[in-house]
Coordinates of C-alpha atoms in Angstrom, one line a residue:
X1 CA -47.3 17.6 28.0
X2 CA -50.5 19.0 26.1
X3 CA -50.4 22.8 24.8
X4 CA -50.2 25.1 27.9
X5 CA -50.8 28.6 27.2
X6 CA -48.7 30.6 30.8
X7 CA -45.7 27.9 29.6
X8 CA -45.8 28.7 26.4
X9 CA -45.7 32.4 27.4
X10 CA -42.9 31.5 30.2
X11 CA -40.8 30.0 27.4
X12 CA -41.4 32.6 25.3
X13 CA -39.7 35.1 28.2
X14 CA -36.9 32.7 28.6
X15 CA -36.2 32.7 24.8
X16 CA -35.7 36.1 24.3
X17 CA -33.6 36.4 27.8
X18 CA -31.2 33.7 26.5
X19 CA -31.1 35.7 23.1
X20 CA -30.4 39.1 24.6
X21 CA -27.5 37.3 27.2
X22 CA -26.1 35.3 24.4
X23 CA -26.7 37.5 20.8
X24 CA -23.4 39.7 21.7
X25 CA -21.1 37.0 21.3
X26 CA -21.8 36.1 17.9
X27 CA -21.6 40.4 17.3
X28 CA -18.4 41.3 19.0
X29 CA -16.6 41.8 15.9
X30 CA -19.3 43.9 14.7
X31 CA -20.0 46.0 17.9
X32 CA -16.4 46.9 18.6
X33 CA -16.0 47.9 14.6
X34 CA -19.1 50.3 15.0
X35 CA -18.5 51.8 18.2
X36 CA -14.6 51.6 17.8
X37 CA -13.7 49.8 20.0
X38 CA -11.6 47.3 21.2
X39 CA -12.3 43.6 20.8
X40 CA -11.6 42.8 24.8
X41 CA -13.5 46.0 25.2
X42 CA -16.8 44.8 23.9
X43 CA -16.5 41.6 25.8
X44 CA -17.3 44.0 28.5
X45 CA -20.7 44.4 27.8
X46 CA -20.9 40.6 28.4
X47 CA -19.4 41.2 31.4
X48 CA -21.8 44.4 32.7
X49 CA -24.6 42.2 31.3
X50 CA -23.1 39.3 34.2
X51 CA -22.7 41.6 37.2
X52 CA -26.1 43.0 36.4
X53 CA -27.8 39.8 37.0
X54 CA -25.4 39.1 40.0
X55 CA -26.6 41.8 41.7
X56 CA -30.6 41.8 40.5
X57 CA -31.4 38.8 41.3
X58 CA -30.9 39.0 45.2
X59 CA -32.3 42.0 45.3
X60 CA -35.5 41.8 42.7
X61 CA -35.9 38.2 44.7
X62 CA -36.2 40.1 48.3
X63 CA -38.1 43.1 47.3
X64 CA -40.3 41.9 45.5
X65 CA -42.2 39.0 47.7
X66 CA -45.5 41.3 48.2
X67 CA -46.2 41.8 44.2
X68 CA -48.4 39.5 42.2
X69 CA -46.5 37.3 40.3
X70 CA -48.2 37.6 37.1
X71 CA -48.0 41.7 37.2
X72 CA -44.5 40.9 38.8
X73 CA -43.4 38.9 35.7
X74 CA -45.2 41.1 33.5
X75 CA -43.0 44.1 34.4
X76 CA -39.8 42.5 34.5
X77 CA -40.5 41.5 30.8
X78 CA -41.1 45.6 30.4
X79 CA -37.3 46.4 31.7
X80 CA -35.9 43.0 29.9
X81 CA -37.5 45.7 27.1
X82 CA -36.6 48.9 27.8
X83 CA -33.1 47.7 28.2
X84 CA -33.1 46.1 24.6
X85 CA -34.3 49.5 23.4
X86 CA -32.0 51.4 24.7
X87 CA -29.5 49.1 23.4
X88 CA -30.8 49.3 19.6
X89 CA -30.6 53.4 20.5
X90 CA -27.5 54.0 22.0
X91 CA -25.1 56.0 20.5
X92 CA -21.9 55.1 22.1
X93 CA -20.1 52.7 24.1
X94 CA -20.8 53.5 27.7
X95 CA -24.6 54.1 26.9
X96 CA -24.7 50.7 25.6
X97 CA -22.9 49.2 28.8
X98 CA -25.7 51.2 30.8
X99 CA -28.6 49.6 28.6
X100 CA -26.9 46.3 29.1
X101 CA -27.1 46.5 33.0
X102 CA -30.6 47.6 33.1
X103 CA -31.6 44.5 30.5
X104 CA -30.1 42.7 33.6
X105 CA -32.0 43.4 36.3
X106 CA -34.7 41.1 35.4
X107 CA -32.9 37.9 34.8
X108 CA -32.6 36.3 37.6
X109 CA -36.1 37.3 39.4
X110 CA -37.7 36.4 35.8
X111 CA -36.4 32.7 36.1
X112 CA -36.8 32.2 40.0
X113 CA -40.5 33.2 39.8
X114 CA -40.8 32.0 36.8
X115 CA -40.8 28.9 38.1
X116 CA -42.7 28.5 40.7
X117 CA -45.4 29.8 38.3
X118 CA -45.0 27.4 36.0
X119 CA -45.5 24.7 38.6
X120 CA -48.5 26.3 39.8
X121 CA -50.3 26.2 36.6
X122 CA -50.3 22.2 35.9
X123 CA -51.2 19.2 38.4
X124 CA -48.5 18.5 41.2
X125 CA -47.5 15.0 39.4
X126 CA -46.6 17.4 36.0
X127 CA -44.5 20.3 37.9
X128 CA -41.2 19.1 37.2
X129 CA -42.3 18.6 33.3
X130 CA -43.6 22.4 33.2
X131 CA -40.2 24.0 34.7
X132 CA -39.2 21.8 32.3
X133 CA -40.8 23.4 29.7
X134 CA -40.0 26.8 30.7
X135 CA -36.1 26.1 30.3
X136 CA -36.6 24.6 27.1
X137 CA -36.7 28.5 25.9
X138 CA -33.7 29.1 27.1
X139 CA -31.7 25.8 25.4
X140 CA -34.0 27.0 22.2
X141 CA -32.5 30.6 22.5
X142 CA -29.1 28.9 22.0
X143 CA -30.0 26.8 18.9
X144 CA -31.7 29.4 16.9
X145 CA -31.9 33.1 18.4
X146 CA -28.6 32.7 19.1
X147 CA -27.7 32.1 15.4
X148 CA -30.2 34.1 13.9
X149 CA -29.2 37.3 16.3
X150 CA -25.4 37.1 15.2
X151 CA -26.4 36.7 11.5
X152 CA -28.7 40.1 11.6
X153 CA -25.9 41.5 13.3
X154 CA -23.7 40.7 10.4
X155 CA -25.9 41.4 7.6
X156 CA -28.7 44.3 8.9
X157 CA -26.5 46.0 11.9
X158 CA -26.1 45.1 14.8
X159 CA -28.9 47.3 16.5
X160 CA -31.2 45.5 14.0
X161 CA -30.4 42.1 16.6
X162 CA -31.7 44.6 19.2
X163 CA -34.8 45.6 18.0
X164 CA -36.0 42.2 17.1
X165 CA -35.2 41.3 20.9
X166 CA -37.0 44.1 22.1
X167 CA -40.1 42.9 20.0
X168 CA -39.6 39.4 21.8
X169 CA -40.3 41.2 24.7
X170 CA -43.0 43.4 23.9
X171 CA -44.6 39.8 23.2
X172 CA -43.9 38.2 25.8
X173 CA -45.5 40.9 28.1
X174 CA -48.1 40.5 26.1
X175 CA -48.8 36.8 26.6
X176 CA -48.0 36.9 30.4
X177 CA -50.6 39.1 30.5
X178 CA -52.9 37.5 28.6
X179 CA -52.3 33.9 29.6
X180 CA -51.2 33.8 33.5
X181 CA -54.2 32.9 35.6
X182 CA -54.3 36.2 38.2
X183 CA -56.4 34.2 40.9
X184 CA -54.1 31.0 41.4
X185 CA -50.7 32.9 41.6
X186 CA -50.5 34.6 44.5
X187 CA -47.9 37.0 46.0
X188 CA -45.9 35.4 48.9
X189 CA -46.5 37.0 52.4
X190 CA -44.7 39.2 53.7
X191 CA -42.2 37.1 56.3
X192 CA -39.4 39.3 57.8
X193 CA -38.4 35.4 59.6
X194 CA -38.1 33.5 56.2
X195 CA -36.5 37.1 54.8
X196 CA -33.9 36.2 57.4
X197 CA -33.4 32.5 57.1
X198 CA -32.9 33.1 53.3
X199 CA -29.9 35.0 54.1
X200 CA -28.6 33.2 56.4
X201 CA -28.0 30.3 54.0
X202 CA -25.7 32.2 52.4
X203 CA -23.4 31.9 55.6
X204 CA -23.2 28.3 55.2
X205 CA -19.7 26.4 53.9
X206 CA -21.4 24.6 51.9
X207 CA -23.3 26.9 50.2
X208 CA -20.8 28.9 49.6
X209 CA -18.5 26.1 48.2
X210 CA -21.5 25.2 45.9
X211 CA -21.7 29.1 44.7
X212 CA -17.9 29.1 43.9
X213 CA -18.0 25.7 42.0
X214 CA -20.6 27.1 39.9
X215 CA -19.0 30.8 39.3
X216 CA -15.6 28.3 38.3
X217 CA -17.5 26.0 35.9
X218 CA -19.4 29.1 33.8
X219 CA -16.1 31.2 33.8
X220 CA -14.5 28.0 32.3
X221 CA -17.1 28.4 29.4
X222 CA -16.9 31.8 29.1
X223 CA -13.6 32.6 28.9
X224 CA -13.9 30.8 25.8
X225 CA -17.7 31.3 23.9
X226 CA -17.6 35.4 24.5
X227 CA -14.8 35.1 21.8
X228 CA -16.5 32.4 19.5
X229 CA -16.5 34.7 16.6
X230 CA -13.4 36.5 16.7
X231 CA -11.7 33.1 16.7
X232 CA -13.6 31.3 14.0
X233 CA -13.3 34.6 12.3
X234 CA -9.3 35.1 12.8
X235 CA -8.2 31.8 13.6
X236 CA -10.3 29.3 11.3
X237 CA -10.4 31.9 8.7
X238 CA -14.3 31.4 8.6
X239 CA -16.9 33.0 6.6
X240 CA -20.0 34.3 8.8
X241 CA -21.9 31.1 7.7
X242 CA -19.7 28.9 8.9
X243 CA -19.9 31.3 11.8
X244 CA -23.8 30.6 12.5
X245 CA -23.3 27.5 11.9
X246 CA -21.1 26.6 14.6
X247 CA -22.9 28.4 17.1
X248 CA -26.2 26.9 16.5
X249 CA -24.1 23.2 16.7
X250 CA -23.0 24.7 20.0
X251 CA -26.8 25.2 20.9
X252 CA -27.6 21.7 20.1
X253 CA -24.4 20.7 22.6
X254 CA -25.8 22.7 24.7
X255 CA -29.3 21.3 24.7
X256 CA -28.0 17.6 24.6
X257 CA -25.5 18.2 27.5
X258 CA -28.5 19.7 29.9
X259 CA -30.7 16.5 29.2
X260 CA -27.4 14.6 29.9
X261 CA -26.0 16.0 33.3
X262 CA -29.8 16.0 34.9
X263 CA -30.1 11.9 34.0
X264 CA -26.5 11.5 35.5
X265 CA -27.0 13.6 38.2
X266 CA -30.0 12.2 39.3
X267 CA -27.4 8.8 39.8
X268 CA -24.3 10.8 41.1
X269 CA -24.0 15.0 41.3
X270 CA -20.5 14.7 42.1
X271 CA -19.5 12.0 39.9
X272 CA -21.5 13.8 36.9
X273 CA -19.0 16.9 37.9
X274 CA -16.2 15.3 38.3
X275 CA -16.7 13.6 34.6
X276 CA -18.0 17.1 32.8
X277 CA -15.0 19.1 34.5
X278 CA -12.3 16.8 33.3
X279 CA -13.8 15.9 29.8
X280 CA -14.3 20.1 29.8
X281 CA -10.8 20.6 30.3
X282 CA -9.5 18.4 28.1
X283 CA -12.0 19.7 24.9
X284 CA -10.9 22.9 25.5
X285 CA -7.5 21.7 25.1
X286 CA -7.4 20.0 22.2
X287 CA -9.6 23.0 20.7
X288 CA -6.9 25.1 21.3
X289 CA -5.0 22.4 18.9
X290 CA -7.3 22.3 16.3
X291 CA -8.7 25.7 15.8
X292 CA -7.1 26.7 12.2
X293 CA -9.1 23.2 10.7
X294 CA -12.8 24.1 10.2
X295 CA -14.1 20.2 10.8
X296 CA -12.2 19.2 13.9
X297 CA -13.1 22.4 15.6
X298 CA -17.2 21.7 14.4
X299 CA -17.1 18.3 16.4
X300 CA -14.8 20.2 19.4
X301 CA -17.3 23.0 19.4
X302 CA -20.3 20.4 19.3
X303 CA -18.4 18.4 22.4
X304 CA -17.8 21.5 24.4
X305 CA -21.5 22.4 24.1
X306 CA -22.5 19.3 25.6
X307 CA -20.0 19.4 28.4
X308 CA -20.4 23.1 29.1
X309 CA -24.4 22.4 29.7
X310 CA -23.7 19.1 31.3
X311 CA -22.5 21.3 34.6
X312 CA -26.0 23.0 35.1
X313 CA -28.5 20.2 36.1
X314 CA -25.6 18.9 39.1
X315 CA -24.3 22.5 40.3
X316 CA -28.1 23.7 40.5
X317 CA -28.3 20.2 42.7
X318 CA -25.3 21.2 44.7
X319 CA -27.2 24.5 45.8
X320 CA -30.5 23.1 46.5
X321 CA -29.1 20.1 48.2
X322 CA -26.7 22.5 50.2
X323 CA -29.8 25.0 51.0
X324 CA -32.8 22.5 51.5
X325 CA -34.2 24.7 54.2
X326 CA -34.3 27.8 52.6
X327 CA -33.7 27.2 48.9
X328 CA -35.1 30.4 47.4
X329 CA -32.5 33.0 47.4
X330 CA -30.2 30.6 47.7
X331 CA -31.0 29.6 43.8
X332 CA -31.2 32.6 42.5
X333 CA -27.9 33.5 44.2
X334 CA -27.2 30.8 41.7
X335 CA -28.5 32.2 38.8
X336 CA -25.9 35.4 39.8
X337 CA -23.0 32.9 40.2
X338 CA -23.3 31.7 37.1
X339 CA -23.5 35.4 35.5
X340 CA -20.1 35.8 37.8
X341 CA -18.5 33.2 36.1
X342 CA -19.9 34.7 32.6
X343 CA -18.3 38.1 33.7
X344 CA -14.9 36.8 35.3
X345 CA -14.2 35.0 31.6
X346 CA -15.3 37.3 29.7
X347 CA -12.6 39.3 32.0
X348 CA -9.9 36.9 31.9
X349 CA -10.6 36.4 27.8
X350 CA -10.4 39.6 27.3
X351 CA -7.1 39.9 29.2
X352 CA -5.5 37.0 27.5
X353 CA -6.2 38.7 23.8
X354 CA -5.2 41.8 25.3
X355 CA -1.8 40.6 26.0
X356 CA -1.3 39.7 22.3
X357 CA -1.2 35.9 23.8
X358 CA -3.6 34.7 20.8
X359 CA -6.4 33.1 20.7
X360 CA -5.0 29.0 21.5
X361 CA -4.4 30.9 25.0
X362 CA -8.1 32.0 25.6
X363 CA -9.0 28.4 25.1
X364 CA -5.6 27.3 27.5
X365 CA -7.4 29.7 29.9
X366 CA -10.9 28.4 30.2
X367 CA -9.2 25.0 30.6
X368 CA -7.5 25.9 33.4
X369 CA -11.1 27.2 34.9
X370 CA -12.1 23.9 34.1
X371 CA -9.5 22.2 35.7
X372 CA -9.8 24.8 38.8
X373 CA -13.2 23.4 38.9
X374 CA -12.3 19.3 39.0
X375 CA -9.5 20.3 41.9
X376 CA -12.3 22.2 44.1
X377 CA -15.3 18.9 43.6
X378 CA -12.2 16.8 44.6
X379 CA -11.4 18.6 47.7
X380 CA -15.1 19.0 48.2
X381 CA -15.9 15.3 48.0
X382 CA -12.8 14.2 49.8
X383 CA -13.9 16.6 53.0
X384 CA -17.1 15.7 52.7
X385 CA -16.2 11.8 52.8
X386 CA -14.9 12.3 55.8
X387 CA -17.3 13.9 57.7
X388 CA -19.7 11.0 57.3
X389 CA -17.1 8.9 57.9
X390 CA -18.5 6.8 61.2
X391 CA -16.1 6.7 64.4
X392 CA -13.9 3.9 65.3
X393 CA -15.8 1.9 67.7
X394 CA -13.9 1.7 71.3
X395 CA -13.1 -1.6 72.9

């Protein structure tokens, strides 16, 4: 795909939301040193950061239907921001977790409108390409901002990380501003009917069951990554470069293991979940093992990118699938499970450190998410086999 000016700008939001959701993992350490507190503690803020989004992106996705998408996406960029500013500026702990909330709100709205823009701005035979394209800023995020966030924080401060994500921002408004075409993206009408039919999906079994496998599959990987750099730190005994490294080789996993579960998935959703949830559990397991040996845990860490990723392309398929008719909230709803399952290991991480457990345990824990996960797509595929399965004829 040639150059596109309102993609490049879409990637550029999406690279500096993945940076803002991710950067505090690789700064944990540092936070909780500056602000005093607790390790657990500051694995909160990924947690407010999670419940944020949860509860955003239902409500900037209903409210928001009237408001032209370009000045819509324009001023979520401005409290994606804000929030990073007050972040850099805050003073203690709880002002922090407030900054992180608001740096939320725009998360999920951001990506759900984001794209259905970026399908609108290329020809109809290219629109899967373009949301492509749009992602690809958030899998980038992971492979360098990511990295480079955590290493700022070590070296410059951790507000420094802040500031810089703020300026990502401020130029991303910029570009949507500058680069969205105003006449060809159009605010949605106002449809109290659709309003309704949007939330009635969420009713549905199996929309529901799709929600929960996805909130079980990201809590599997976030019980674990919220705590990458504590445990290289305390458990590998590794030096912050080792540190960056490792988390830009889980980027690369990460960016792999997307391109991977959506070519599988297109074959087999379930299949491609029941492999990535097995082979999840399992990693995580033998991670646990090898964490005091720098090498092994680089090619675990690599492994477990790819697997974690692997789940997105097939759950996202499980939701649409699940919510054909009325897919819209119903995906963004997405979006917020996967934030829930961001907050709820982050949580249960947290809860496993501070029980003096150590750090093996926290990746024992998000195995057990993992494995969670596989029971509920067996139960799910077994139930759904035999729904469709036809009557006996009758003599």
């Amino acid at each position: 795909m040639k150059p596109n000016p309102p993609l490049l700008a879409l990637a550029v939001g999406a690279f500096g939301i993945g940076v803002t959701e991710f950067a505090p993992m690789g700064m944990l350490p540092v936070i909780a040193g500056d602000l005093g507190v607790s390790i657990p503690a500051a694995g909160l803020l990924v947690s407010a950061y999670a419940f944020g989004v949860l509860l955003g992106a239902p409500v900037m996705t209903l409210t928001t239907g009237r408001v032209p998408r370009r000045t819509l996406l324009v001023g979520l960029m401005g409290i994606f921001t804000l929030g990073n500013l007050l972040s850099a500026l805050a003073p203690e702990y709880w002002t922090l977790m407030a900054a992180r909330v608001v740096t939320s709100f725009n998360h999920g709205a951001f990506f759900g409108v984001g794209a259905i823009v970026a399908a609108s701005v290329v020809a109809t035979n290219r629109r899967a390409g373009a949301v492509a394209a749009m992602f690809m800023g958030l899998t980038v995020a992971n492979i360098t901002g990511v990295p480079l966030a955590a290493w700022a924080g070590e070296t410059l401060g951790w507000r420094a990380s802040f500031w810089g994500i703020a300026g990502l921002g401020a130029l991303a408004m910029i570009a949507l501003r500058l680069t969205l075409p105003h006449g060809r993206v159009e605010p949605s009408a106002d449809d109290s009917g659709a309003m309704k039919a949007e939330l009635a999906v969420l009713r549905r079994g199996p929309v529901l069951a799709a929600l929960a496998l996805t909130v079980i599959g990201s809590s599997s990987m976030f019980t674990v990554f919220t705590y990458i750099a504590p445990i290289l730190k305390e458990r590998t005994l590794a030096s912050t470069g080792f540190v960056t490294a490792m988390l830009v080789t889980y980027g690369l996993g990460l960016t792999l293991g997307n391109w991977l579960g959506g070519r599988f998935a297109d074959r087999s959703v379930d299949r491609t979940l029941i492999v990535t949830l097995a082979g999840l559990a399992a990693l995580l397991v033998v991670f646990a093992g090898v964490m005091p040996w720098q090498a092994p845990a680089a090619v675990v860490i690599f492994l477990w990118g790819v697997a974690s990723f692997a789940l997105v392309p097939p759950l996202q398929m499980r939701v649409m699938t699940a919510a054909s008719d009325a897919p819209n909230l119903a995906s963004a709803m997405n979006i917020g499970a996967f934030n829930l399952g961001n907050a709820i290991g982050a949580a249960l991480g947290g809860a496993v450190i501070g029980l003096n457990l150590g750090y093996p345990a926290v990746a024992l824990a998000g195995a057990a998410m993992a494995g969670a996960g596989l029971i509920l797509v067996l139960l799910l595929v077994r139930r759904e086999t035999r729904v469709v399965e036809p009557l006996p004829a009758r003599c």
